[in-house]
Coordinates of C-alpha atoms in Angstrom, one line a residue:
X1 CA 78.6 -8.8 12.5
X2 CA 78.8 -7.1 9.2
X3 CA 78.0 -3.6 8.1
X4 CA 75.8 -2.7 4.9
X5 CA 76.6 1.0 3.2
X6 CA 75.0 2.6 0.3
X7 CA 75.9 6.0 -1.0
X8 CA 73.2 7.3 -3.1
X9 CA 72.3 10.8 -4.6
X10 CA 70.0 12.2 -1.7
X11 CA 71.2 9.7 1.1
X12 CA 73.9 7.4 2.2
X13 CA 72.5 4.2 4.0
X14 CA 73.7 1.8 6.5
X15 CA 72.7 -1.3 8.3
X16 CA 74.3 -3.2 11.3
X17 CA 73.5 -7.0 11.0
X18 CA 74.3 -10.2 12.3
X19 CA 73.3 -13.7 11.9
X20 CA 69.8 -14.6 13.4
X21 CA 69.1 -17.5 15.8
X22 CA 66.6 -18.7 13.3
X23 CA 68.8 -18.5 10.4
X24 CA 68.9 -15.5 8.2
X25 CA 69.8 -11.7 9.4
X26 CA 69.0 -9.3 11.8
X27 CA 68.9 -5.9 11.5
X28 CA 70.4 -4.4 14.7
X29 CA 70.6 -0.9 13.7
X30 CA 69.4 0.8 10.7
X31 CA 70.3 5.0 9.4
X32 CA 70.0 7.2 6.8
X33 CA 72.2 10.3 6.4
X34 CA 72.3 13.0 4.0
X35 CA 75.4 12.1 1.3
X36 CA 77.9 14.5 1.4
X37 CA 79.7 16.1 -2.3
X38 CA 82.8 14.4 -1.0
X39 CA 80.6 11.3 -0.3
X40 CA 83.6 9.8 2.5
X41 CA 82.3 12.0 5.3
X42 CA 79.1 10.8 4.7
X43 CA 80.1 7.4 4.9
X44 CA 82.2 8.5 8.4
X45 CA 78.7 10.0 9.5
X46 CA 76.8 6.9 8.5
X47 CA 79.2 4.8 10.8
X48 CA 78.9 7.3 14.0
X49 CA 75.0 7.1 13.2
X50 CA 75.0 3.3 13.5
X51 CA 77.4 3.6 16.4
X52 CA 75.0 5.5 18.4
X53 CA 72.0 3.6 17.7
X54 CA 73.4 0.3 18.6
X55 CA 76.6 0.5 20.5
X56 CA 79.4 -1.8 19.2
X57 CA 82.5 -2.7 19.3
X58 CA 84.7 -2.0 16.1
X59 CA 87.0 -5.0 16.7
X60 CA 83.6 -7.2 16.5
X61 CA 82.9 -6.2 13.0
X62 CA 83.8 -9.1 10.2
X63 CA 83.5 -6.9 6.9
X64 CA 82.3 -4.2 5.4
X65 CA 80.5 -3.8 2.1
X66 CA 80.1 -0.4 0.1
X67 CA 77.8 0.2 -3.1
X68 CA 79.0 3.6 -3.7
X69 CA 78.1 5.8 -7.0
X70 CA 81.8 7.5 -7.5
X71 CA 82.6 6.1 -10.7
X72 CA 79.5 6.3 -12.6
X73 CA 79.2 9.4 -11.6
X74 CA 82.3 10.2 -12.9
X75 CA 81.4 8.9 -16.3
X76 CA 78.5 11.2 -16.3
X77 CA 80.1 13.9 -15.4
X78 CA 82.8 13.3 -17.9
X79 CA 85.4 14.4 -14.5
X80 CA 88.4 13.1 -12.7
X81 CA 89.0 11.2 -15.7
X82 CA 92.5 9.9 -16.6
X83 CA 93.8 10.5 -20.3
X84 CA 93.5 7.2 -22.3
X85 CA 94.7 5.3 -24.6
X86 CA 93.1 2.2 -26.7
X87 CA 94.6 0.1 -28.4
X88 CA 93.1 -2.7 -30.2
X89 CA 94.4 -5.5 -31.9
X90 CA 92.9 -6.8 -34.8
X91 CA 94.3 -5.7 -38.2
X92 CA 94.3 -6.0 -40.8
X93 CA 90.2 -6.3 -39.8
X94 CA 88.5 -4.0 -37.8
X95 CA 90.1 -1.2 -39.4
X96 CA 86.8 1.0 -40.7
X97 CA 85.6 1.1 -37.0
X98 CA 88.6 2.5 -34.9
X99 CA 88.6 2.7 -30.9
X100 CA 86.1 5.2 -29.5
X101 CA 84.3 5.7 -33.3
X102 CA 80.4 5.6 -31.3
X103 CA 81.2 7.6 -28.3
X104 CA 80.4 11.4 -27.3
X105 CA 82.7 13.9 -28.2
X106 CA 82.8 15.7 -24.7
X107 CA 83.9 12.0 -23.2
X108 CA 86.9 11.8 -26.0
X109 CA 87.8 15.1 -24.9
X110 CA 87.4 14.4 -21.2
X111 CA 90.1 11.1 -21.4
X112 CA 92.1 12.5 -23.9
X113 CA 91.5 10.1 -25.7
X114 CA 93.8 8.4 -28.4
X115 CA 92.9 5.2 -30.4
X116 CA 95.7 2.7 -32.0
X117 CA 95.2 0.0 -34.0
X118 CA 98.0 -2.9 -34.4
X119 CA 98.5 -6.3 -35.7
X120 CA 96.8 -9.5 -33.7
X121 CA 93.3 -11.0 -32.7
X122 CA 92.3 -14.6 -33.1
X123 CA 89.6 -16.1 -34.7
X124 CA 86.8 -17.4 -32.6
X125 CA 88.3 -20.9 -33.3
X126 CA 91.8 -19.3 -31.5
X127 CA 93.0 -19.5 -35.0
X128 CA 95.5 -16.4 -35.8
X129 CA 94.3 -13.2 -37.6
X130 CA 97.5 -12.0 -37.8
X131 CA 100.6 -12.1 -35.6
X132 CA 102.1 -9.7 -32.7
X133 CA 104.2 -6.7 -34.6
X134 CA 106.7 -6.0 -30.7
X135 CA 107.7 -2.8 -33.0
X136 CA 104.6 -1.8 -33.9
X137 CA 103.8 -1.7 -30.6
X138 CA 106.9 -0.4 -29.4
X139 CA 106.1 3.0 -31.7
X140 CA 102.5 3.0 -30.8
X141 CA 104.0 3.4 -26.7
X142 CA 106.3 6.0 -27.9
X143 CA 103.1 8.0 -28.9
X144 CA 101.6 7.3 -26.0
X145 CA 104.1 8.6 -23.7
X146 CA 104.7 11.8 -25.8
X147 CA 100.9 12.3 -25.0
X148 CA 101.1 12.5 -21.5
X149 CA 98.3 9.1 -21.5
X150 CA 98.8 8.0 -18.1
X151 CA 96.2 4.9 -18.8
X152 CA 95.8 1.8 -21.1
X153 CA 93.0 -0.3 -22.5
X154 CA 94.4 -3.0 -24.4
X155 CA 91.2 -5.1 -27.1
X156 CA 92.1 -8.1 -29.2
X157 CA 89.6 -9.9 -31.2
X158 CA 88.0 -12.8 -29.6
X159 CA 90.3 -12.5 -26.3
X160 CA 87.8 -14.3 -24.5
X161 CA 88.4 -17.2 -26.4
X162 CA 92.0 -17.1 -26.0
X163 CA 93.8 -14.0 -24.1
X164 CA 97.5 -14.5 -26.0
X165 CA 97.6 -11.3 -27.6
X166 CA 96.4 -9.0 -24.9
X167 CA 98.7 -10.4 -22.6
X168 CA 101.8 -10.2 -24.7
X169 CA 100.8 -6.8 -25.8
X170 CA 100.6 -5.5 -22.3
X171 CA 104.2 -7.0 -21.7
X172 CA 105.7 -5.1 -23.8
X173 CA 103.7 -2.1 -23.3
X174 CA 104.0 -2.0 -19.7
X175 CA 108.0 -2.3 -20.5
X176 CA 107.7 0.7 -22.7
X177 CA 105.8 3.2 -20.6
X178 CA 106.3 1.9 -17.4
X179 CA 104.8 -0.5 -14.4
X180 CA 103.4 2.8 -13.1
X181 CA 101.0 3.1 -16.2
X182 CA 97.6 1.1 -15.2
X183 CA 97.2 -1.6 -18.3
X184 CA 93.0 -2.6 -18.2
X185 CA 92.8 -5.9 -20.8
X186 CA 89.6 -6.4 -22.2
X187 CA 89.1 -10.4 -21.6
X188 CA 89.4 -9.3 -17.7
X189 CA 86.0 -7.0 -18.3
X190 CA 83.7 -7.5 -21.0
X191 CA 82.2 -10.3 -22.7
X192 CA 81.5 -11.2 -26.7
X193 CA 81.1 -8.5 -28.6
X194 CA 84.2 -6.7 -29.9
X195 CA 83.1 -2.9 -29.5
X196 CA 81.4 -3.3 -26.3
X197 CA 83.8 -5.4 -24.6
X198 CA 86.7 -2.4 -25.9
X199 CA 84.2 0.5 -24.8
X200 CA 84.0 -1.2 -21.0
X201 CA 87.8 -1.3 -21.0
X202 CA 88.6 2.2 -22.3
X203 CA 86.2 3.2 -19.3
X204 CA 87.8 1.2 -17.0
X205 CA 91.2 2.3 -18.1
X206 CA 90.0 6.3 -17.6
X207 CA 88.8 5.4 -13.7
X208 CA 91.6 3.9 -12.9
X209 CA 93.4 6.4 -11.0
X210 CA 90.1 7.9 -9.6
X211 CA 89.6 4.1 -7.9
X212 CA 93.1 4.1 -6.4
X213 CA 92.1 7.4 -4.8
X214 CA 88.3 6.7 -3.9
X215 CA 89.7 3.3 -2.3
X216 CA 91.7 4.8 0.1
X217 CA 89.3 7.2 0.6
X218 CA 86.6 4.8 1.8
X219 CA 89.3 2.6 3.7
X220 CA 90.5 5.3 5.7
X221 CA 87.1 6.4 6.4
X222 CA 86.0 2.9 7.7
X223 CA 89.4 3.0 9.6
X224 CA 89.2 6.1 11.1
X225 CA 86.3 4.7 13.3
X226 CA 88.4 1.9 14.5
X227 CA 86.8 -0.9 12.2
X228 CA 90.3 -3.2 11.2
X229 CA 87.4 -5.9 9.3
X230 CA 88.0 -6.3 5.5
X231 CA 86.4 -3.6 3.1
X232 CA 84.3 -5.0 0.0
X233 CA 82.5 -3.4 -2.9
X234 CA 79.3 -4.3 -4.7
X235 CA 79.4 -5.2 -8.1
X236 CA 76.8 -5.0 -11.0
X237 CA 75.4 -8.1 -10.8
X238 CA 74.8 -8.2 -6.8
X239 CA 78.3 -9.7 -5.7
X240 CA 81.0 -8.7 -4.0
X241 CA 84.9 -7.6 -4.7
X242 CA 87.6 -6.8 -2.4
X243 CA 89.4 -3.0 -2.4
X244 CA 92.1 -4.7 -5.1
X245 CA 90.0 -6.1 -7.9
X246 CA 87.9 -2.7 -7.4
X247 CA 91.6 -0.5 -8.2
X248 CA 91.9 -2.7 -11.0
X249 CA 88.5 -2.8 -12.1
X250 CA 86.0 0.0 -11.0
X251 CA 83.7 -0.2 -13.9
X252 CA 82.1 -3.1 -12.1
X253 CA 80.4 -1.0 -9.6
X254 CA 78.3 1.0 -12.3
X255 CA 74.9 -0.2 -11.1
X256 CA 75.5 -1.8 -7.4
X257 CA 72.8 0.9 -6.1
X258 CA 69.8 -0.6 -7.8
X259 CA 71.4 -4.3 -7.5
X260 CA 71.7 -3.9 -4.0
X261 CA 68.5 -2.2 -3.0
X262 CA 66.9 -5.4 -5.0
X263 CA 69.0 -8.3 -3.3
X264 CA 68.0 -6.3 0.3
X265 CA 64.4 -6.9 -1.1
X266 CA 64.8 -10.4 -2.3
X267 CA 66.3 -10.9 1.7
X268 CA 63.6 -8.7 3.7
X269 CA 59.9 -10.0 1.3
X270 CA 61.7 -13.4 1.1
X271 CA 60.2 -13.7 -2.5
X272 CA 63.0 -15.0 -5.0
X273 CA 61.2 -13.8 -8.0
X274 CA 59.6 -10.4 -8.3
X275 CA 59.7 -7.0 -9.3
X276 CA 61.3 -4.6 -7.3
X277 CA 60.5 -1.0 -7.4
X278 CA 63.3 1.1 -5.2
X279 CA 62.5 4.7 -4.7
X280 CA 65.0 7.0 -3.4
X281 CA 65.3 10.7 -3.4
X282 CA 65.8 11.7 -7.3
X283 CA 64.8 8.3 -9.5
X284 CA 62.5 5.1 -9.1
X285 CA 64.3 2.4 -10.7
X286 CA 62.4 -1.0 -11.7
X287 CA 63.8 -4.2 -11.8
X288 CA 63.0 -7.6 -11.6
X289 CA 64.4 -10.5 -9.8
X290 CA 64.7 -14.2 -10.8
X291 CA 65.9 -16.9 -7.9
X292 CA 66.6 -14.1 -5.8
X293 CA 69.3 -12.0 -8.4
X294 CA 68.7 -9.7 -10.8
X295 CA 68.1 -10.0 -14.3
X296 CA 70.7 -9.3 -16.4
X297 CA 70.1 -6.9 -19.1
X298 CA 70.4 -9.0 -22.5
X299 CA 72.1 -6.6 -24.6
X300 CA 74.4 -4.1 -24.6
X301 CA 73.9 -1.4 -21.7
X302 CA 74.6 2.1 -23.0
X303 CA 76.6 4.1 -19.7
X304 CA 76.6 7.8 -20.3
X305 CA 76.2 7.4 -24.2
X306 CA 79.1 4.4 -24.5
X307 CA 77.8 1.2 -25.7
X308 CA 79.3 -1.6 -23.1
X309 CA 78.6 -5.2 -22.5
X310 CA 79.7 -6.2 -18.9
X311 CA 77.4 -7.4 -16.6
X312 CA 74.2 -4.9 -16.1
X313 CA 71.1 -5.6 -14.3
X314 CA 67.9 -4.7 -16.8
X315 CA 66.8 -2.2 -14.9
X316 CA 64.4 1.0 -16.0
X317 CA 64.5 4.1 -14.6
X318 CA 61.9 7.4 -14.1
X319 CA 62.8 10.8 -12.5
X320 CA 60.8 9.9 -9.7
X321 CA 61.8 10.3 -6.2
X322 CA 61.3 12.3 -2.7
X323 CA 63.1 15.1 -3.8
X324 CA 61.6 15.0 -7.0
X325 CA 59.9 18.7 -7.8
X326 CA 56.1 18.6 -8.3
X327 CA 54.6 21.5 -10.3
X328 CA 50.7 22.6 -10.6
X329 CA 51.1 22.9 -13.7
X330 CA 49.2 26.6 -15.9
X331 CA 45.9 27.3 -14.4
X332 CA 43.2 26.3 -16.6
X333 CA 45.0 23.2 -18.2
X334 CA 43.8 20.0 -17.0
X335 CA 46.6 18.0 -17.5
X336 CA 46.8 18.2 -13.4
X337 CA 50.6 18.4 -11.8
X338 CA 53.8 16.8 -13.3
X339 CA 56.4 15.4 -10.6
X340 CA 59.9 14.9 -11.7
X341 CA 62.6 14.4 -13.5
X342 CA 64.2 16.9 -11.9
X343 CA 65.3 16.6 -8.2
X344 CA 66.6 18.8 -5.3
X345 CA 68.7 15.5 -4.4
X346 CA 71.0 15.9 -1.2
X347 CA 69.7 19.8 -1.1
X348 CA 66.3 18.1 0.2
X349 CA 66.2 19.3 3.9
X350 CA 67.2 23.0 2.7
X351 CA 64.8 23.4 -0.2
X352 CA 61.5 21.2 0.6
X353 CA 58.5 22.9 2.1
X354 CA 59.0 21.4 5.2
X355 CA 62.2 22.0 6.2
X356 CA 61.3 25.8 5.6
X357 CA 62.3 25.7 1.9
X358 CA 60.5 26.9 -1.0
X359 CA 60.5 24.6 -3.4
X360 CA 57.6 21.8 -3.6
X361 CA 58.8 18.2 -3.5
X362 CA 57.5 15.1 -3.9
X363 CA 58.2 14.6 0.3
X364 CA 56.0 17.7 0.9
X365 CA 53.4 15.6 -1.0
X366 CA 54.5 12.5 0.8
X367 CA 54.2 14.8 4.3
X368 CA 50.8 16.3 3.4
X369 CA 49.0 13.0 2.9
X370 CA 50.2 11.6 6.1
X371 CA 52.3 9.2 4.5
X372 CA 55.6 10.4 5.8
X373 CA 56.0 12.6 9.2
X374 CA 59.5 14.6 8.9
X375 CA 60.1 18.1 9.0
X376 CA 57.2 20.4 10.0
X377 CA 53.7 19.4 9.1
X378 CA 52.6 22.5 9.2
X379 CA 54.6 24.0 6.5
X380 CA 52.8 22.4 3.8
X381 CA 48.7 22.1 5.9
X382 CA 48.1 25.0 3.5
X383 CA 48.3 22.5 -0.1
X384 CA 45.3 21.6 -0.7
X385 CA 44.1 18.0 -0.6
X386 CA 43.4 17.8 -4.4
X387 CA 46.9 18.6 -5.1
X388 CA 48.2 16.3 -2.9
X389 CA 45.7 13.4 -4.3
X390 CA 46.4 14.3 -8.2
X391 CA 50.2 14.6 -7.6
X392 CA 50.6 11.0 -6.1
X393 CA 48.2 9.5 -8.7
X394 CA 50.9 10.9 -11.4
X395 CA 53.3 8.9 -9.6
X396 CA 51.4 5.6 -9.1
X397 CA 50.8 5.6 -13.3
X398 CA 54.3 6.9 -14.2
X399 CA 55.9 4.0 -12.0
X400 CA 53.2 1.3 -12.1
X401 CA 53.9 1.9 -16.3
X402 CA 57.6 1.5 -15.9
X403 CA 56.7 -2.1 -13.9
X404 CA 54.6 -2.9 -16.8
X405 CA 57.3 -2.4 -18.9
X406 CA 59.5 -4.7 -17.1
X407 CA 57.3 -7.9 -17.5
X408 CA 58.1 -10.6 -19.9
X409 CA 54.9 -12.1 -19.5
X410 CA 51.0 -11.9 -18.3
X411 CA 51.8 -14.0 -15.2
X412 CA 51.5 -12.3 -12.0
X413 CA 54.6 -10.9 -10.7
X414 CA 54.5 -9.1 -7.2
X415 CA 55.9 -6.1 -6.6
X416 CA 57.8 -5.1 -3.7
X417 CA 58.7 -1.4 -2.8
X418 CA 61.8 -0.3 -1.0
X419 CA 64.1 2.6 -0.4
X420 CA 62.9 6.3 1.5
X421 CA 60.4 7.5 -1.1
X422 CA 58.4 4.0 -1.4
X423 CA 55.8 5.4 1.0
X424 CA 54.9 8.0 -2.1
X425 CA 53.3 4.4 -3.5
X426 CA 50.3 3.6 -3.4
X427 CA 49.1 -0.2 -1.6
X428 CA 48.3 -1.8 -4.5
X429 CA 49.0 -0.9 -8.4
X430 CA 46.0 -1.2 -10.5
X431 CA 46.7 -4.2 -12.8
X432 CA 49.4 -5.5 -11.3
X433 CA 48.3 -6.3 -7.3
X434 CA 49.5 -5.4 -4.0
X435 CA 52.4 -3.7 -3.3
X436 CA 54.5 -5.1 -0.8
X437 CA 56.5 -3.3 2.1
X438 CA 58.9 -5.5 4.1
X439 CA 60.1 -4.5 7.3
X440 CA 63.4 -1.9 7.2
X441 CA 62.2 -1.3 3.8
X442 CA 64.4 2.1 3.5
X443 CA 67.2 0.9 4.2
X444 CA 67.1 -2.2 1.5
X445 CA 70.1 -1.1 0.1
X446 CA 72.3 -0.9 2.3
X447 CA 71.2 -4.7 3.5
X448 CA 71.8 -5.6 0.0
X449 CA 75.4 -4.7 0.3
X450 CA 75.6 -6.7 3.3
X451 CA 74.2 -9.7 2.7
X452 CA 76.1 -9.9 -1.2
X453 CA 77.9 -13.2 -2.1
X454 CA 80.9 -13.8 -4.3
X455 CA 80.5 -15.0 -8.0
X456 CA 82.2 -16.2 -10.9
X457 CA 81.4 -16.2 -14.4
X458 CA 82.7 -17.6 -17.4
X459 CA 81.3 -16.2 -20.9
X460 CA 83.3 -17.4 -23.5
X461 CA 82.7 -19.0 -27.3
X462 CA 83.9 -23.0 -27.7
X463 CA 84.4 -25.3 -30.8
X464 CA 83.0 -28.2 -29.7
X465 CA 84.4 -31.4 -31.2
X466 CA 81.5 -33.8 -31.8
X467 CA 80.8 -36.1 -28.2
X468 CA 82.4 -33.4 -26.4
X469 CA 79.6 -31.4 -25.5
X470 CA 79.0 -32.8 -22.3
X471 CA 82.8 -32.6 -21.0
X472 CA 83.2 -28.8 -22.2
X473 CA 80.3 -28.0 -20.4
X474 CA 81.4 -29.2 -17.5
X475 CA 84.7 -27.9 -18.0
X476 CA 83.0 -24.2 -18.0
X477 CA 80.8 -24.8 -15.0
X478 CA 83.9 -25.7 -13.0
X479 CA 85.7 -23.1 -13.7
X480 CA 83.1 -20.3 -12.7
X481 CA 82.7 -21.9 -9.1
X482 CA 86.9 -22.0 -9.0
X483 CA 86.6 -18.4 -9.8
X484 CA 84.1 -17.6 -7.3
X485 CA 86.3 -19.6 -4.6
X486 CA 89.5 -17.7 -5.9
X487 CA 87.4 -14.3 -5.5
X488 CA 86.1 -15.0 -1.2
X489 CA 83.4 -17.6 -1.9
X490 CA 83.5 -20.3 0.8
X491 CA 83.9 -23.5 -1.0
X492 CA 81.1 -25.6 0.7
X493 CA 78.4 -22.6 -0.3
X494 CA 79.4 -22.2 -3.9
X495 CA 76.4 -23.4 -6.2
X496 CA 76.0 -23.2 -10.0
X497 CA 73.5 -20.2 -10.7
X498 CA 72.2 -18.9 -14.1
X499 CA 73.8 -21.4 -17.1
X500 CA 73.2 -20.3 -20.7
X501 CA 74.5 -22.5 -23.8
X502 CA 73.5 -20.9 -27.4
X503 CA 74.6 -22.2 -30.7
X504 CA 75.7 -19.6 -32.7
X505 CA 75.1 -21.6 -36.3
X506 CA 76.7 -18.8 -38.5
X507 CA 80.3 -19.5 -37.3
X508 CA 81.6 -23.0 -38.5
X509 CA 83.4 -25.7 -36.5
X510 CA 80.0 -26.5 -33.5
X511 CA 80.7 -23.0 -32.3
X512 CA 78.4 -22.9 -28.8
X513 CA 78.8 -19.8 -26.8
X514 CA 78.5 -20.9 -22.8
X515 CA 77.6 -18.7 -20.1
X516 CA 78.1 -20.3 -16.5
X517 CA 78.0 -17.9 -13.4
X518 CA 78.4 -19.7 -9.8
X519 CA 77.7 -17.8 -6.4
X520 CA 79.0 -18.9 -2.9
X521 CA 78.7 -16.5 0.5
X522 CA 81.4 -15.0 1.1
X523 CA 84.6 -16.7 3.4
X524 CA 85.0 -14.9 6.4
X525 CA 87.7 -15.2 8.8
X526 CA 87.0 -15.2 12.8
X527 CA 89.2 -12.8 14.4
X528 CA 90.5 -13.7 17.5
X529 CA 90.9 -10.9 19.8
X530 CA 93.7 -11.3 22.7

């Protein structure tokens, strides 16, 4: 028996499942409840909802999993962050591009943040750039400390070829400022792609102590109802971490809502290969799955104005959602009404039209139509049916354009619809097909969390030596499923998922960069109750 939780904007989400007879899983109990600003006692609510909608025993639960929007938000809010410092390795190159160069002001501010630049890096090749200067750094950890910086993002060029430097570096740094001081290393985060990869760890670095905090937060919250079962966290790209790897690496949760809401949809339509259009109370966000994950964005995702590179799905997003305002627009204009991008979120039930509000929502719309029946009806029997049919017209084109966007080709791809807000879609999307609505569609999400696996990836650059190619490959495939086993996978599930190999024929010496990501389900321990 596991349990599935979502925190979004508008609602937190949460699914009881266990295995079916058949294979598969069943959904024994499904709820929705309003998130909370402290988002933990809306988890705690969550649980008691499930608890009375299908009576269980805590002690039969055999994990949890959590998507949770905390950190991002964080980002975005430029709050709770911790001040920062980055320190790169790299000269005497990189020097005309110093840490944090492309980021917004109001984030350097919000870190405190402080860029250093010392002597290190490799080559692609793992050649030197230039060796380890242990004073340098010794002087660049007395500045930190006389700061206050209370976090550390350590970059060295090409550390995912060879992690030497960053590793020595945060030696002696940690022996300078103290094992209390969180050191994040960039090999650990990001992929190829110096600034990127530095960007992700400088975030990471900032939410480290707000993950220590939000961890125990959740644990105690899933404690406090008497659930002893492990505690996991989605990831980006649709896997799973345990409560440690999360205090050391919280940037990996940026988008689990989306990924999750599209793995519960690759589970519930059982198509492998779609796009998936999840509607929840402020956005509609679009992705598309291929074999039943994600696809990962190709370049570099931009997170609240910071370039990164660590694993994003490529997903699109429109301020479209059931708490999305909807307004008539001047009188005499034909333009007709414009929904969105601005949202009552989790003020939905005090400001809609049908909770007695006075504010028109996309769920009033929803209501009027007959395509949704909460509240009271007869709060919004006085719009007038023209309204109601030119308002979720707007929202059919503005998301079946956003789907349109997402295709990579003219060969049909069906579209399936989850989350709350689906039911604003129409049945089919002009151009595109049916739209499809599995069964416990709203809560898609939070099923997504529960059914994740555990991956491993390995994203690195290799000189490969003429007749190697075949032994280096393997070499690279084996390591990402021993890294999904040493991360929870059970070793008899792991298979060998996406695979990438691209020459790169501007760096000398066969350079080939490999990308090999394995997935397993994830090893779970029977508890024997006495």
């Amino acid at each position: 028996m596991r349990i599935g939780i979502d925190v979004g904007g508008t609602n937190t989400d949460a699914v009881l499942l266990d295995d079916a007879p058949a294979g598969g899983v069943r959904v024994l109990a499904a709820v929705k409840s309003a998130t909370t600003d402290d988002v933990t006692s809306g988890i705690v609510g969550a649980l008691t909802g499930l608890q009375a909608d299908h009576p269980f025993s805590p002690t039969d639960v055999d994990a949890v999993m959590i998507g949770t929007t905390h950190f991002v938000n964080a980002l975005v809010e430029a709050r709770r962050l911790a001040p920062t410092a980055a320190l790169r390795l790299g000269l005497p190159a990189t020097a005309a591009l110093p840490p944090m160069v492309d980021w917004p002001q109001r984030l350097v501010d919000a870190i405190a943040g402080r860029g250093y630049l010392a002597h290190g890096g490799h080559e692609f090749d793992g050649r030197r750039i230039s060796p380890l200067d242990p004073d340098e750094l010794r002087r660049h950890a007395a500045d930190m400390a006389a700061h206050g910086v209370r976090s550390v993002a350590i970059s060295s060029v090409f550390s995912p070829v060879t992690s030497e430097c960053e590793l020595a570096a945060a030696e002696i740094i940690a022996e300078e400022l103290g094992q209390d001081v969180p050191i994040s290393l960039s090999h650990e985060i990001g992929r190829v792609g110096l600034l990127e990869r530095e960007n992700a760890t400088i975030v990471n670095a900032a939410l480290r102590e707000l993950a220590a905090h939000i961890v125990d937060a959740l644990a105690g919250a899933v404690q406090g109802q008497g659930i002893t079962a492990p505690l996991y966290l989605s990831q980006n790209d649709g896997t799973l971490m345990d409560v440690g790897y999360t205090r050391r690496y919280p940037v990996a949760t940026f988008a689990s809502g989306p990924t999750n809401s599209m793995r519960g949809a690759a589970v519930l339509s059982g198509l492998g290969t779609c796009a998936v259009v999840d509607v929840g109370g402020t956005t509609s966000d679009v992705g598309v799955l291929t074999a039943g994950f994600p696809r990962e964005a190709a370049v570099e995702v931009s997170v609240a104005g910071v370039r990164t590179n660590f694993r994003m799905p490529d997903v699109l997003s429109v301020g479209i959602g059931g708490g999305s305002l909807v307004r008539t627009g001047e009188p005499g204009r034909s333009e007709g009404p414009t929904v969105g991008p601005d949202s009552v979120g989790y003020q939905l039930t005090e400001r809609a039209l049908v909770f007695g509000g006075d504010t028109l929502t996309a769920t009033d719309i929803a209501v009027a139509a007959g395509r949704a029946d909460i509240g009271d009806r007869s709060l919004v029997a006085g719009l007038s049916r023209e309204l109601v049919t030119a308002a979720l017209d707007r929202i059919a084109t503005d998301v079946a354009d956003v789907v349109d966007r997402m295709r990579i080709s003219a060969d049909p791809l069906p579209v399936v619809a989850v989350g709350g807000g689906s039911v604003l879609l129409p049945d089919a999307f002009p151009g595109l097909g049916a739209v499809h609505r599995p069964e416990n569609f709203a809560v898609a999400n939070a099923i997504g969390a529960a059914i994740a696996q555990v991956g491993g990836e390995v994203d690195r650059v290799y000189a490969i030596e003429p007749g190697r190619r075949d032994a280096v490959v393997d070499a690279a495939k084996q390591e990402a499923v021993d890294r999904a086993v040493a991360s929870g996978a059970d070793p008899g599930s792991v298979a060998l998922g996406d695979f990438d190999e691209v020459p790169i024929p501007y760096l000398p010496g066969n350079a080939t960069r490999i990308r090999a990501k394995a997935v397993g389900d994830l090893r779970l321990e029977r508890r024997v109750t006495r």
